[in-house]
């Protein structure tokens, strides 16, 4: 298959894909032809192919999926319908048009929010620690970690790409674990491939100590500390959230959290949560399972309380051995102002040193 020289565009977005970062180009150097569409700039690129036997007899949309695999079939069908595809210089509007070997096929690819997601963006990032191999940051509530539907820009990844141009050489710009948008606190980010590979392994092997402080509904009763060892998977009744699941009946992964009471009040409890695994929404799901959904966590049964309107979860402590030097590293982040004010309103106290545990 012969393809004309074309402008580079980003790969299909995938949270687990390394492909986006597999080149050494500076994003500022990646260009697009610019045209005007209804008075607004419309970034696009034109690709041309000389079709061979691999696509002979196929529908136009099916052939394009094979030739331009970073875009979905439904999106390519939309481009065809709007007249963006030509066969032998003739505009084609029907996705079902059959391709023949020897045809010259062209498609004008218009940028989508997804394809433009991995761009550097200036932002303030609070750095707690930094060396040549890693950095530890203090993420504020409201900041999305990685581009995703509804948040294709303004993410931590965009900020990391702007702060350090070499971050483009790393999968996910060095992000090795995540915090939910409305969760605040500590995250470690790799700055070298050696550090990234080692940190990913350490997290998988449970060698990274991650502790959180959470404010949850209802007074705590029973033992001061409990271990929640319950698998987590997609909620079969609502695919947009997670739930404790029975692995014998549905898909999921083992998940374990140690929850320790710090302070109690009539209508809320302050707890420390230590992760032994790192499943999506793990603390939020396990706390709801215990009957103590996090304050303001509407997805899992929480409601605003004491003027706190985001889920009351803060990554307060992070400890691990340096992935290159082997040095023991420990970091602590004080509670953000909104959680501190909520605790004061409820008559609760938090002592970071009293309740911190060893890795």
C-alpha positions as MATLAB code, in Angstrom:
seq = 'XXXXXXXXXXXXXXXXXXXXXXXXXXXXXXXXXXXXXXXXXXXXXXXXXXXXXXXXXXXXXXXXXXXXXXXXXXXXXXXXXXXXXXXXXXXXXXXXXXXXXXXXXXXXXXXXXXXXXXXXXXXXXXXXXXXXXXXXXXXXXXXXXXXXXXXXXXXXXXXXXXXXXXXXXXXXXXXXXXXXXXXXXXXXXXXXXXXXXXXXXXXXXXXXXXXXXXXXXXXXXXXXXXXXXXXXXXXXXXXXXXXXXXXXXXXXXXXXXXXXXXXXXXXXXXXXXXXXXXXXXXXXXXXXXXXXXXXXXXXXXXXXXXXXXXXXXXXXXXXXXXXXXXXXXXXXXXXXXXXXXXXXXXXXXXXXXXXXXXX';
ca = [
       0.000    0.000    0.000;
       1.518    3.289   -1.059;
       0.687    6.361    0.969;
       1.467    9.959    0.130;
       3.565   11.992    2.515;
       1.231   13.267    5.219;
       1.213   15.384    8.307;
       1.712   13.544   11.577;
      -1.359   13.260   13.790;
      -1.838   11.744   17.205;
      -2.650    8.080   17.687;
      -5.955    6.668   18.878;
      -6.287    7.612   22.538;
      -5.959    4.767   24.998;
      -5.187    4.995   28.669;
      -3.035    1.879   28.378;
      -1.339    2.676   25.089;
       2.296    3.692   24.747;
       1.899    4.572   21.087;
       1.100    8.230   21.651;
       4.509    8.762   23.182;
       6.522    6.514   20.892;
       8.215    9.335   18.968;
      10.704   12.033   19.902;
       8.929   14.964   18.274;
       8.259   18.186   20.109;
       4.494   18.778   20.007;
       5.180   22.396   19.013;
       6.851   21.083   15.859;
       3.899   18.923   14.772;
       1.991   20.933   12.215;
      -1.358   20.776   10.470;
      -2.639   22.448    7.341;
      -5.114   25.141    8.348;
      -8.305   25.879    6.468;
     -11.261   28.067    7.291;
     -14.622   26.551    8.155;
     -17.476   28.884    9.063;
     -14.989   31.510   10.097;
     -13.079   29.246   12.490;
      -9.728   27.534   12.064;
     -10.140   23.850   11.285;
      -6.970   21.764   11.626;
      -6.889   18.948    9.133;
      -4.618   16.754    7.080;
      -5.056   14.989    3.760;
      -3.884   11.419    3.272;
      -3.715    9.681   -0.089;
      -3.382    5.950   -0.724;
      -2.865    3.814   -3.834;
      -5.132    0.864   -3.059;
      -3.850   -2.680   -3.472;
      -5.381   -6.152   -3.155;
      -5.622   -5.888    0.649;
      -8.597   -3.532    0.319;
      -9.901   -4.623   -3.097;
     -13.661   -5.201   -2.960;
     -14.101   -3.631    0.461;
     -16.531   -0.877    1.348;
     -14.976    2.573    1.467;
     -15.514    2.958    5.220;
     -14.081   -0.508    5.927;
     -11.017    0.255    3.809;
     -10.460    3.544    5.614;
     -10.658    1.866    9.015;
      -7.804   -0.366    7.868;
      -5.793    2.497    6.370;
      -6.456    5.166    8.994;
      -6.771    3.132   12.161;
      -6.477    5.964   14.691;
     -10.038    7.101   13.905;
     -13.272    5.193   14.531;
     -15.411    3.790   11.722;
     -18.370    5.964   12.719;
     -16.237    9.097   12.552;
     -14.829    8.114    9.143;
     -18.381    7.527    7.899;
     -19.243   11.078    8.953;
     -16.265   12.386    6.990;
     -17.398   10.457    3.911;
     -20.917   11.855    4.174;
     -19.593   15.421    4.366;
     -17.565   14.926    1.174;
     -14.097   14.518    2.669;
     -13.248   11.344    0.702;
     -12.365   10.988   -2.972;
     -11.731    8.002   -5.222;
      -9.686    8.794   -8.310;
     -10.229   12.518   -7.591;
     -14.041   12.112   -7.513;
     -15.857   13.019   -4.296;
     -17.701   10.027   -2.816;
     -20.537   10.436   -0.289;
     -21.530    6.798    0.222;
     -19.659    4.707    2.771;
     -20.763    1.518    0.983;
     -18.908    2.408   -2.246;
     -16.631   -0.486   -3.195;
     -12.875   -0.045   -3.565;
     -10.847   -1.580   -6.404;
      -7.156   -2.361   -6.542;
      -5.361    0.532   -8.243;
      -7.806    3.189   -7.051;
      -6.319    6.393   -5.649;
      -8.103    7.046   -2.369;
      -7.852   10.360   -0.493;
      -9.370   11.401    2.809;
      -9.260   14.776    4.572;
      -9.010   14.127    8.304;
     -10.374   16.905   10.470;
      -9.017   17.168   13.988;
     -11.228   15.921   16.807;
     -10.916   16.924   20.473;
      -9.557   13.423   21.113;
      -6.882   13.652   18.420;
      -5.775   17.033   19.784;
      -5.682   15.927   23.434;
      -1.950   15.387   23.914;
      -0.779   18.975   23.759;
       1.374   20.926   26.229;
      -0.585   23.419   28.322;
       0.832   25.840   30.866;
      -0.447   25.298   34.403;
       0.715   25.614   37.969;
       1.873   22.264   39.361;
       2.813   22.052   43.034;
       6.048   20.059   43.192;
       6.784   18.413   46.541;
       9.978   16.643   45.398;
      11.889   16.360   42.139;
      15.050   14.775   40.786;
      16.213   13.491   37.408;
      14.070   10.353   37.640;
      10.799   11.327   39.309;
       8.694   14.026   40.859;
       6.073   13.986   43.578;
       3.244   16.451   43.088;
       0.370   17.680   45.241;
      -2.705   17.532   43.002;
      -5.569   19.919   43.756;
      -9.176   18.784   43.698;
     -10.793   19.460   40.337;
      -7.773   18.609   38.198;
      -8.221   15.665   35.811;
      -5.090   13.503   35.587;
      -5.400   12.107   32.045;
      -7.373   13.159   28.934;
     -10.719   11.384   28.655;
     -14.179   12.040   27.231;
     -15.373   15.386   28.537;
     -11.854   16.417   29.518;
      -9.656   16.396   26.419;
      -7.613   19.366   27.657;
      -6.577   21.056   30.882;
      -5.361   17.810   32.438;
      -2.282   17.083   34.508;
      -0.813   15.251   31.511;
      -1.077   18.438   29.437;
       0.691   20.354   32.193;
       3.481   17.773   32.453;
       4.095   17.949   28.698;
       4.450   21.735   28.963;
       6.697   21.639   32.026;
       9.144   19.077   30.647;
       9.469   18.493   26.893;
      11.147   15.136   27.496;
       7.891   13.886   29.072;
       6.638   13.115   25.555;
       9.144   10.256   25.427;
       7.355    8.477   28.294;
       4.050    6.584   28.205;
       1.332    8.846   29.615;
       3.983   11.535   30.215;
       5.297    9.519   33.163;
       1.994    9.092   35.005;
       2.137    5.753   36.848;
      -1.022    6.010   38.953;
      -4.007    8.310   39.150;
      -6.262   10.218   41.468;
      -9.880   10.916   40.610;
     -10.689   14.431   39.441;
     -12.110   15.544   42.800;
      -9.548   13.720   44.939;
      -6.663   15.868   46.137;
      -3.175   14.945   47.301;
       0.072   13.214   46.489;
       1.037   11.522   43.227;
       4.386   10.247   41.993;
       5.262   10.860   38.334;
       8.221    9.274   36.543;
      10.729   11.402   34.622;
      12.781    8.554   33.117;
      11.823    5.244   31.527;
      13.887    3.337   34.088;
      12.002    5.000   36.929;
       8.655    4.499   35.242;
       9.091    0.783   34.650;
      10.291    0.263   38.223;
       7.525    2.347   39.790;
       4.847    0.517   37.822;
       6.265   -2.778   39.098;
       6.483   -1.490   42.674;
       2.844   -0.426   42.598;
       1.805   -3.799   41.164;
       3.873   -5.571   43.834;
       2.295   -3.394   46.574;
       5.616   -1.794   47.477;
       4.285    1.756   47.329;
       2.527    2.854   50.521;
      -0.474    5.071   49.740;
      -2.620    6.431   52.541;
      -5.679    8.635   52.299;
      -7.803   10.659   54.682;
     -11.541   10.540   54.027;
     -14.596   12.150   55.557;
     -17.586    9.839   55.394;
     -21.260    9.924   56.327;
     -22.594    8.497   59.626;
     -20.841    7.803   62.902;
     -18.441    4.856   62.893;
     -19.411    1.815   64.981;
     -17.583   -1.399   65.747;
     -13.864   -2.137   65.547;
     -11.602    0.866   65.103;
      -9.816   -0.739   62.150;
     -11.229   -3.082   59.502;
      -9.890   -4.703   56.357;
     -12.197   -4.609   53.374;
     -11.199   -7.467   51.087;
     -13.860   -7.253   48.393;
     -13.453   -7.521   44.628;
     -14.385   -4.513   42.513;
     -15.782   -4.471   38.990;
     -18.244   -2.593   36.812;
     -21.617   -2.208   38.474;
     -23.886   -4.556   36.453;
     -26.811   -2.178   37.090;
     -24.929    0.984   36.139;
     -21.930    0.644   33.818;
     -20.822    4.196   34.572;
     -19.705    3.292   38.093;
     -17.898    0.557   39.979;
     -19.209   -1.793   42.670;
     -18.266   -4.645   44.981;
     -18.861   -7.756   42.870;
     -18.953  -11.531   43.167;
     -16.166  -12.802   40.908;
     -18.049  -16.070   40.471;
     -20.847  -14.184   38.734;
     -19.265  -11.189   37.041;
     -15.926   -9.726   35.987;
     -13.781   -7.765   38.396;
     -10.493   -7.681   40.283;
      -9.440   -8.392   43.843;
      -9.303   -5.248   45.978;
      -8.188   -4.661   49.554;
      -8.346   -1.549   51.729;
      -7.523   -1.075   55.418;
      -9.848    1.500   57.002;
      -9.005    3.007   60.410;
     -11.174    5.382   62.400;
      -9.481    8.681   63.265;
     -12.333   10.755   64.708;
     -16.059   10.304   65.161;
     -19.017   12.708   65.112;
     -22.775   12.270   65.229;
     -23.257   12.554   61.489;
     -19.815   11.776   60.060;
     -16.551    9.973   60.654;
     -12.980   10.784   59.711;
     -11.042    7.724   58.549;
      -7.656    6.795   57.215;
      -7.605    4.414   54.245;
      -4.566    2.432   53.188;
      -4.602    0.904   49.727;
      -3.220   -2.590   49.217;
      -4.429   -2.634   45.607;
      -5.215    0.159   43.191;
      -8.624   -0.396   41.612;
     -10.744    2.299   40.034;
     -12.654    4.233   42.741;
     -11.472    1.654   45.297;
     -11.820    3.715   48.475;
     -15.079    5.264   47.348;
     -16.569    1.834   46.561;
     -15.304    0.146   49.734;
     -16.515    2.970   51.980;
     -19.960    2.824   50.385;
     -19.915   -0.951   50.891;
     -19.283   -0.365   54.621;
     -22.296    1.929   54.771;
     -20.173    5.076   54.996;
     -20.189    6.762   51.570;
     -17.805    9.679   51.289;
     -19.208   13.119   51.916;
     -20.288   14.782   48.642;
     -19.604   11.627   46.595;
     -22.925   11.580   44.728;
     -21.878    8.646   42.515;
     -21.692    6.307   45.513;
     -24.433    7.658   47.746;
     -22.778   10.638   49.383;
     -24.207   14.139   49.780;
     -22.752   17.601   50.504;
     -22.090   18.244   54.177;
     -20.519   21.124   56.121;
     -20.300   23.079   52.850;
     -18.038   20.438   51.305;
     -19.216   19.847   47.743;
     -16.536   17.553   46.317;
     -15.817   14.001   47.407;
     -13.992   14.195   50.734;
     -10.869   12.233   49.860;
      -7.241   13.343   50.149;
      -4.064   11.357   49.355;
      -2.143   12.371   52.458;
       0.860   10.051   52.581;
       3.121    8.428   50.009;
       6.157    6.262   50.757;
       8.398    4.097   48.567;
      11.985    3.259   47.766;
      13.503    5.418   45.058;
      13.312    3.354   41.845;
      16.934    4.138   40.908;
      18.888    4.974   44.079;
      16.970    2.759   46.498;
      16.661    5.625   48.975;
      13.646    5.462   51.305;
      11.289    8.339   50.469;
       8.286    9.514   52.477;
       5.992   12.453   51.741;
       3.041   14.006   53.531;
       0.419   16.460   52.335;
      -1.701   18.481   54.757;
      -5.454   18.470   54.276;
      -6.661   21.117   51.821;
      -8.618   24.068   53.124;
     -12.058   22.822   52.117;
     -11.660   19.576   54.073;
     -10.120   21.370   57.061;
     -13.065   23.767   57.231;
     -15.529   20.890   56.970;
     -13.829   19.083   59.854;
     -13.957   22.200   62.003;
     -17.652   22.645   61.252;
     -18.299   19.053   62.362;
     -16.083   19.285   65.443;
     -13.552   16.780   64.131;
      -9.777   16.873   64.495;
      -6.998   15.426   62.343;
      -3.447   14.836   63.529;
      -1.224   13.801   60.641;
       1.655   12.521   62.757;
      -0.520   10.571   65.188;
      -2.217    8.457   62.574;
       0.478    8.000   59.950;
       1.602    4.374   59.728;
       4.834    2.876   58.510;
       5.120    1.576   54.938;
];
